[in-house]
Amino acid sequence: MIFEPIDIEISELSCERDDRLLFKNLSMTLSSGQILRVAGPNGAGKTTLLRMIAGLFEIQTGAIRMNQSPLTECLEQILYIGHKPQVTKDLTVLDNLKFLTGSDDDHLKRALGDVGLKGYHDSLVKELSQGQGRRCALARLWCVESPIWILDEPYTALDVEMVKTLDARITAHAAAGGICLFTTHQPPQSLKYTTLELGHVT
Amino acid sequence: MGWRWFHQWGSPRWFYERAGRWQLVCGWLALTLLITGSFWGLALAPVDYQQGNSYRIIYLHVPVAFLAQALYAAMAVCAVVLFVWKMKLADVAMQSIAVMGFAFTALSLISGAVWGKPTWGTYWVWDARLTSMLILAFLYLGVIGLRAAIQDPDQAGKACGILVLVGVVNLPIIKYSVEWWNTLHQPASLKLTEKPAMPASMWVPLLTNILGYYIAAAYLILGSMRAIVLERERRSAWVRELVSRA
Amino acid sequence: MSLERRMLTRELKLIAARPGDIFKPMWFLMLVISMVPLALAPDSDLLSEIGSAMIWVATLLALLLNTEHLFQSDFSDGVLEQWLFLDRPLAWLVGLKLIAHWLFHVLPLILITPIAGIMLSVPTDVLLALLVTLVIATPALTCFSGLGAALTLGSSRSGILGVLVMMPLFVPVVILAAGVLIRAMDGSDTLPLLALLGAFSVVAATLVPIAVSAAIRLNIGGSN
């Protein structure tokens, strides 16, 4: 499928947390097909920026608008996967995804096959390894149709093969007119992206 | 343009400097009123024909009990200001009022108990007013405890704001239900008999003291607000300058 | 499958995975009830007089115990923040969660109170009144303790703070319920008080979820 053209306009965004200025007067525009990596050292405000764009963190000064309308009206366009597990340990892989996506079983099973969790549908998440748990959370990328992806550390705990699969999925998403923002400390090899460097505020 | 005064309240520095002057005025005013009212009430006012001299504790108890309740309402007003206008000073006020409110509630409970001993023969009865005062003390404690548990001051302020607003809606319901509960059970046999109207020589000093305590509370709250402002703004240039000058 | 059904199904599956969450409060309730005659005297007249009030207080404590961490695991797993992206207002989802919690966690607690009543020789008609007051009053109590749980979400060292903060707000409910029990004991009309209790519960159940959702939003905004 092809997404409607979309643009995210960030203007004059500043953030101060616990008396520390994380970033100041950050302005940029993201448009359809763009893949942006938010980079910077630990504590530079990467997660905070992503959470602001996802509407999870209150904007202090500045504004973020999506297609000229305020962010809060477009939350259902966003797929956010944070660095917390995003899955419930006591539920099965399939039940977890069913609750969050509302997709039907066939669709979900196909998505689980794509992330290499075929045959794990009825396993409890607590029985999986860390990487498999991460794959379960990422499986949503294969079954939800949101144009804007915000992924915080999606590559953590993934093996080489899964990293490639994820790169391919992000590339395909951008090709379809979606936007993807992510953070990582291991720059992905097979992905073309632009970088926003944080952590230069004095 | 008419809003200038309102926005100035948002500036911690402006508040810190002004509040220092107001505090001075409040302090002297409260001191004068309290000395006059207390001397008048404790030494000059006539003896009560039923209770003798022990009634004189009303010159402490009544103002303090009034304040205990009024401060919760003041805290709720601050919570509204915090949520509607996002004014951080309202949060500072909420923080200091919570502590003062608890202190005054505790003082009114203690002075009530001290008064209760000679008049009722016991320090504590489950009277409606005492009971709702006790609940009020727990409500204040809740606000103080919640703030202490949350690290980030902004977040703690908002959480307390939610709690205070829920509490202020419930407060009248609690008060009426406690009064009703009191009539439901056998009413305390040691109830104070209905007193005749107070003569002016008793209530004028009482009024003086009520006013005095209100202004003293304002003095204390302004003082603690200034301290909180300094602490929260400790990294700003004006506070550093202030400290280096001192 | 609608979001509402997904939510309830999820709750049921969670219960199946963690049955202890249901049984522990029941266990607690029965233990507290067993302590009463031990601390007082095995005198059935005395027990029947205070029994219904004891059961009420013990149920209240058990309810607080199992509501205290209502949102905690979803919050720390990061599932709660996903609720903000679901196609419904947060207050509505919170309301659903509270309804599910009441149905699957609080109702079972109420259903075992008759056993406690028999143990404390509470007369049958008072026991019936006790059951009715609990069914009517617990939705309000669940909402308030849910608010306590939500307010203290972000603080790691809160302990039972949520319980302490919310308990004073239970006063009207406890007083009204006690009024019903006293009237049931001397056989007078309990209906007006039950109506009042019901009204309080309905108002609490409609308004408190809004406060709970504000508290959750606040804590999500403050966490990383």
PDB file of C-alpha atoms in Angstrom, chain A residues 26-192:
ATOM      1  CA  LEU A  26      15.509  22.361  17.196  1.00  0.00           C
ATOM      2  CA  SER A  27      13.767  22.924  13.868  1.00  0.00           C
ATOM      3  CA  MET A  28      13.328  20.516  10.977  1.00  0.00           C
ATOM      4  CA  THR A  29      10.785  19.059   8.605  1.00  0.00           C
ATOM      5  CA  LEU A  30      10.299  15.374   8.001  1.00  0.00           C
ATOM      6  CA  SER A  31       8.404  14.289   4.947  1.00  0.00           C
ATOM      7  CA  SER A  32       7.168  11.093   3.325  1.00  0.00           C
ATOM      8  CA  GLY A  33       9.851   8.553   2.575  1.00  0.00           C
ATOM      9  CA  GLN A  34      12.351   9.888   5.078  1.00  0.00           C
ATOM     10  CA  ILE A  35      14.315   7.703   7.465  1.00  0.00           C
ATOM     11  CA  LEU A  36      15.928   9.633  10.286  1.00  0.00           C
ATOM     12  CA  ARG A  37      18.326   8.338  12.835  1.00  0.00           C
ATOM     13  CA  VAL A  38      18.500  10.384  16.016  1.00  0.00           C
ATOM     14  CA  ALA A  39      22.044  10.006  17.279  1.00  0.00           C
ATOM     15  CA  GLY A  40      24.003  11.276  20.230  1.00  0.00           C
ATOM     16  CA  PRO A  41      25.697  10.128  23.427  1.00  0.00           C
ATOM     17  CA  ASN A  42      23.801   8.700  26.386  1.00  0.00           C
ATOM     18  CA  GLY A  43      21.630  11.307  28.031  1.00  0.00           C
ATOM     19  CA  ALA A  44      21.575  13.566  24.979  1.00  0.00           C
ATOM     20  CA  GLY A  45      17.793  13.498  24.850  1.00  0.00           C
ATOM     21  CA  LYS A  46      17.211  10.983  22.043  1.00  0.00           C
ATOM     22  CA  THR A  47      14.440   9.120  23.812  1.00  0.00           C
ATOM     23  CA  THR A  48      12.914  12.382  25.035  1.00  0.00           C
ATOM     24  CA  LEU A  49      12.793  13.770  21.497  1.00  0.00           C
ATOM     25  CA  LEU A  50      11.170  10.605  20.162  1.00  0.00           C
ATOM     26  CA  ARG A  51       8.657  10.612  22.989  1.00  0.00           C
ATOM     27  CA  MET A  52       7.848  14.255  22.301  1.00  0.00           C
ATOM     28  CA  ILE A  53       7.139  13.507  18.659  1.00  0.00           C
ATOM     29  CA  ALA A  54       5.054  10.519  19.713  1.00  0.00           C
ATOM     30  CA  GLY A  55       3.049  12.797  22.004  1.00  0.00           C
ATOM     31  CA  LEU A  56       4.155  10.956  25.151  1.00  0.00           C
ATOM     32  CA  PHE A  57       6.236  13.767  26.570  1.00  0.00           C
ATOM     33  CA  GLU A  58       4.866  17.232  27.094  1.00  0.00           C
ATOM     34  CA  ILE A  59       6.353  19.874  24.821  1.00  0.00           C
ATOM     35  CA  GLN A  60       7.799  22.718  26.874  1.00  0.00           C
ATOM     36  CA  THR A  61       8.635  25.278  24.227  1.00  0.00           C
ATOM     37  CA  GLY A  62       8.221  25.036  20.488  1.00  0.00           C
ATOM     38  CA  ALA A  63       5.746  23.031  18.455  1.00  0.00           C
ATOM     39  CA  ILE A  64       5.360  19.867  16.446  1.00  0.00           C
ATOM     40  CA  ARG A  65       2.720  19.817  13.733  1.00  0.00           C
ATOM     41  CA  MET A  66       1.667  17.072  11.409  1.00  0.00           C
ATOM     42  CA  ASN A  67       0.214  18.173   8.074  1.00  0.00           C
ATOM     43  CA  GLN A  68      -0.462  21.569   9.635  1.00  0.00           C
ATOM     44  CA  SER A  69      -2.560  20.184  12.472  1.00  0.00           C
ATOM     45  CA  PRO A  70      -1.502  19.814  16.109  1.00  0.00           C
ATOM     46  CA  LEU A  71       0.210  16.619  17.074  1.00  0.00           C
ATOM     47  CA  THR A  72      -2.406  15.475  19.576  1.00  0.00           C
ATOM     48  CA  GLU A  73      -4.991  15.026  16.815  1.00  0.00           C
ATOM     49  CA  CYS A  74      -2.857  12.594  14.842  1.00  0.00           C
ATOM     50  CA  LEU A  75      -1.741  10.074  17.438  1.00  0.00           C
ATOM     51  CA  GLU A  76      -3.471   7.177  15.703  1.00  0.00           C
ATOM     52  CA  GLN A  77      -1.124   7.727  12.719  1.00  0.00           C
ATOM     53  CA  ILE A  78       1.858   6.842  14.883  1.00  0.00           C
ATOM     54  CA  LEU A  79       3.348   3.496  15.702  1.00  0.00           C
ATOM     55  CA  TYR A  80       5.664   3.912  18.672  1.00  0.00           C
ATOM     56  CA  ILE A  81       7.867   1.141  19.961  1.00  0.00           C
ATOM     57  CA  GLY A  82       9.857   2.283  22.966  1.00  0.00           C
ATOM     58  CA  HIS A  83      12.807   0.644  24.606  1.00  0.00           C
ATOM     59  CA  LYS A  84      10.658  -0.964  27.285  1.00  0.00           C
ATOM     60  CA  PRO A  85       9.561  -4.518  26.405  1.00  0.00           C
ATOM     61  CA  GLN A  86       6.146  -3.333  25.079  1.00  0.00           C
ATOM     62  CA  VAL A  87       4.807  -6.825  25.678  1.00  0.00           C
ATOM     63  CA  THR A  88       3.264  -8.519  28.688  1.00  0.00           C
ATOM     64  CA  LYS A  89       5.351 -11.379  30.006  1.00  0.00           C
ATOM     65  CA  ASP A  90       2.425 -13.482  31.222  1.00  0.00           C
ATOM     66  CA  LEU A  91       0.588 -13.518  27.898  1.00  0.00           C
ATOM     67  CA  THR A  92       1.310 -15.518  24.768  1.00  0.00           C
ATOM     68  CA  VAL A  93       2.981 -13.961  21.753  1.00  0.00           C
ATOM     69  CA  LEU A  94      -0.253 -14.045  19.795  1.00  0.00           C
ATOM     70  CA  ASP A  95      -2.405 -12.611  22.612  1.00  0.00           C
ATOM     71  CA  ASN A  96       0.014  -9.740  23.079  1.00  0.00           C
ATOM     72  CA  LEU A  97      -0.179  -8.744  19.440  1.00  0.00           C
ATOM     73  CA  LYS A  98      -3.904  -9.324  19.233  1.00  0.00           C
ATOM     74  CA  PHE A  99      -4.543  -6.862  22.050  1.00  0.00           C
ATOM     75  CA  LEU A 100      -2.324  -4.121  20.655  1.00  0.00           C
ATOM     76  CA  THR A 101      -3.181  -4.403  16.970  1.00  0.00           C
ATOM     77  CA  GLY A 102      -6.669  -5.870  16.803  1.00  0.00           C
ATOM     78  CA  SER A 103      -5.655  -7.771  13.646  1.00  0.00           C
ATOM     79  CA  ASP A 104      -7.005 -11.230  12.925  1.00  0.00           C
ATOM     80  CA  ASP A 105      -5.072 -14.422  13.651  1.00  0.00           C
ATOM     81  CA  ASP A 106      -3.984 -15.172  10.062  1.00  0.00           C
ATOM     82  CA  HIS A 107      -2.558 -11.733   9.614  1.00  0.00           C
ATOM     83  CA  LEU A 108      -0.708 -11.924  12.906  1.00  0.00           C
ATOM     84  CA  LYS A 109       0.667 -15.396  12.223  1.00  0.00           C
ATOM     85  CA  ARG A 110       2.037 -14.186   8.904  1.00  0.00           C
ATOM     86  CA  ALA A 111       3.702 -11.243  10.680  1.00  0.00           C
ATOM     87  CA  LEU A 112       5.187 -13.595  13.271  1.00  0.00           C
ATOM     88  CA  GLY A 113       6.546 -15.738  10.458  1.00  0.00           C
ATOM     89  CA  ASP A 114       8.212 -12.629   9.023  1.00  0.00           C
ATOM     90  CA  VAL A 115      10.057 -11.936  12.259  1.00  0.00           C
ATOM     91  CA  GLY A 116      11.094 -15.560  12.678  1.00  0.00           C
ATOM     92  CA  LEU A 117       8.717 -16.453  15.472  1.00  0.00           C
ATOM     93  CA  LYS A 118       6.871 -19.128  13.499  1.00  0.00           C
ATOM     94  CA  GLY A 119       5.810 -21.870  15.876  1.00  0.00           C
ATOM     95  CA  TYR A 120       6.028 -19.591  18.903  1.00  0.00           C
ATOM     96  CA  HIS A 121       2.448 -18.275  18.643  1.00  0.00           C
ATOM     97  CA  ASP A 122       1.303 -19.877  21.848  1.00  0.00           C
ATOM     98  CA  SER A 123       4.478 -19.476  23.872  1.00  0.00           C
ATOM     99  CA  LEU A 124       4.363 -17.086  26.786  1.00  0.00           C
ATOM    100  CA  VAL A 125       6.626 -14.106  26.280  1.00  0.00           C
ATOM    101  CA  LYS A 126       8.443 -14.891  29.526  1.00  0.00           C
ATOM    102  CA  GLU A 127       9.540 -18.210  27.988  1.00  0.00           C
ATOM    103  CA  LEU A 128      11.218 -16.436  25.070  1.00  0.00           C
ATOM    104  CA  SER A 129      14.759 -15.118  24.953  1.00  0.00           C
ATOM    105  CA  GLN A 130      15.333 -11.384  25.098  1.00  0.00           C
ATOM    106  CA  GLY A 131      15.881 -11.134  21.363  1.00  0.00           C
ATOM    107  CA  GLN A 132      12.769 -13.156  20.652  1.00  0.00           C
ATOM    108  CA  GLY A 133      10.776 -10.885  22.949  1.00  0.00           C
ATOM    109  CA  ARG A 134      12.068  -7.923  21.003  1.00  0.00           C
ATOM    110  CA  ARG A 135      11.060  -9.626  17.754  1.00  0.00           C
ATOM    111  CA  CYS A 136       7.579 -10.088  19.168  1.00  0.00           C
ATOM    112  CA  ALA A 137       7.301  -6.361  19.913  1.00  0.00           C
ATOM    113  CA  LEU A 138       8.664  -5.506  16.455  1.00  0.00           C
ATOM    114  CA  ALA A 139       6.186  -7.847  14.738  1.00  0.00           C
ATOM    115  CA  ARG A 140       3.724  -4.971  14.934  1.00  0.00           C
ATOM    116  CA  LEU A 141       5.678  -3.301  12.122  1.00  0.00           C
ATOM    117  CA  TRP A 142       4.464  -6.088   9.857  1.00  0.00           C
ATOM    118  CA  CYS A 143       0.787  -5.911  10.741  1.00  0.00           C
ATOM    119  CA  VAL A 144      -0.139  -2.310  11.540  1.00  0.00           C
ATOM    120  CA  GLU A 145      -0.604   0.303   8.841  1.00  0.00           C
ATOM    121  CA  SER A 146       0.555   3.516  10.475  1.00  0.00           C
ATOM    122  CA  PRO A 147       2.495   5.962   8.299  1.00  0.00           C
ATOM    123  CA  ILE A 148       4.756   7.231  11.070  1.00  0.00           C
ATOM    124  CA  TRP A 149       7.086   4.873  12.855  1.00  0.00           C
ATOM    125  CA  ILE A 150       8.944   5.928  15.955  1.00  0.00           C
ATOM    126  CA  LEU A 151      11.341   3.242  17.114  1.00  0.00           C
ATOM    127  CA  ASP A 152      13.514   3.635  20.183  1.00  0.00           C
ATOM    128  CA  GLU A 153      16.514   1.276  20.039  1.00  0.00           C
ATOM    129  CA  PRO A 154      14.806  -1.260  17.750  1.00  0.00           C
ATOM    130  CA  TYR A 155      18.058  -3.118  17.078  1.00  0.00           C
ATOM    131  CA  THR A 156      18.823  -3.998  20.697  1.00  0.00           C
ATOM    132  CA  ALA A 157      19.250  -7.750  21.266  1.00  0.00           C
ATOM    133  CA  LEU A 158      18.599  -8.641  17.613  1.00  0.00           C
ATOM    134  CA  ASP A 159      20.829 -11.075  15.686  1.00  0.00           C
ATOM    135  CA  VAL A 160      22.473 -10.187  12.363  1.00  0.00           C
ATOM    136  CA  GLU A 161      19.767 -11.804  10.308  1.00  0.00           C
ATOM    137  CA  MET A 162      16.933 -10.026  12.099  1.00  0.00           C
ATOM    138  CA  VAL A 163      18.778  -6.704  11.770  1.00  0.00           C
ATOM    139  CA  LYS A 164      18.765  -7.219   8.000  1.00  0.00           C
ATOM    140  CA  THR A 165      15.092  -8.159   7.994  1.00  0.00           C
ATOM    141  CA  LEU A 166      14.256  -5.033   9.994  1.00  0.00           C
ATOM    142  CA  ASP A 167      16.351  -2.835   7.672  1.00  0.00           C
ATOM    143  CA  ALA A 168      14.476  -4.236   4.696  1.00  0.00           C
ATOM    144  CA  ARG A 169      11.138  -3.603   6.378  1.00  0.00           C
ATOM    145  CA  ILE A 170      12.032   0.013   7.201  1.00  0.00           C
ATOM    146  CA  THR A 171      13.252   0.588   3.646  1.00  0.00           C
ATOM    147  CA  ALA A 172      10.008  -0.804   2.239  1.00  0.00           C
ATOM    148  CA  HIS A 173       8.012   1.388   4.599  1.00  0.00           C
ATOM    149  CA  ALA A 174       9.834   4.507   3.465  1.00  0.00           C
ATOM    150  CA  ALA A 175       9.401   3.481  -0.170  1.00  0.00           C
ATOM    151  CA  ALA A 176       5.655   3.322   0.437  1.00  0.00           C
ATOM    152  CA  GLY A 177       5.708   6.928   1.628  1.00  0.00           C
ATOM    153  CA  GLY A 178       6.031   6.321   5.351  1.00  0.00           C
ATOM    154  CA  ILE A 179       8.296   8.108   7.794  1.00  0.00           C
ATOM    155  CA  CYS A 180      10.609   6.342  10.204  1.00  0.00           C
ATOM    156  CA  LEU A 181      12.506   7.809  13.132  1.00  0.00           C
ATOM    157  CA  PHE A 182      14.790   5.632  15.176  1.00  0.00           C
ATOM    158  CA  THR A 183      17.666   5.652  17.608  1.00  0.00           C
ATOM    159  CA  THR A 184      20.489   3.167  17.833  1.00  0.00           C
ATOM    160  CA  HIS A 185      24.055   2.877  18.970  1.00  0.00           C
ATOM    161  CA  GLN A 186      24.947   0.339  16.283  1.00  0.00           C
ATOM    162  CA  PRO A 187      24.532   2.093  12.909  1.00  0.00           C
ATOM    163  CA  PRO A 188      22.706  -0.325  10.580  1.00  0.00           C
ATOM    164  CA  GLN A 189      24.705  -1.324   7.488  1.00  0.00           C
ATOM    165  CA  SER A 190      21.996  -1.985   4.943  1.00  0.00           C
ATOM    166  CA  LEU A 191      19.845   1.064   5.553  1.00  0.00           C
ATOM    167  CA  LYS A 192      19.990   4.492   3.967  1.00  0.00           C
TER     168      LYS A 192
END
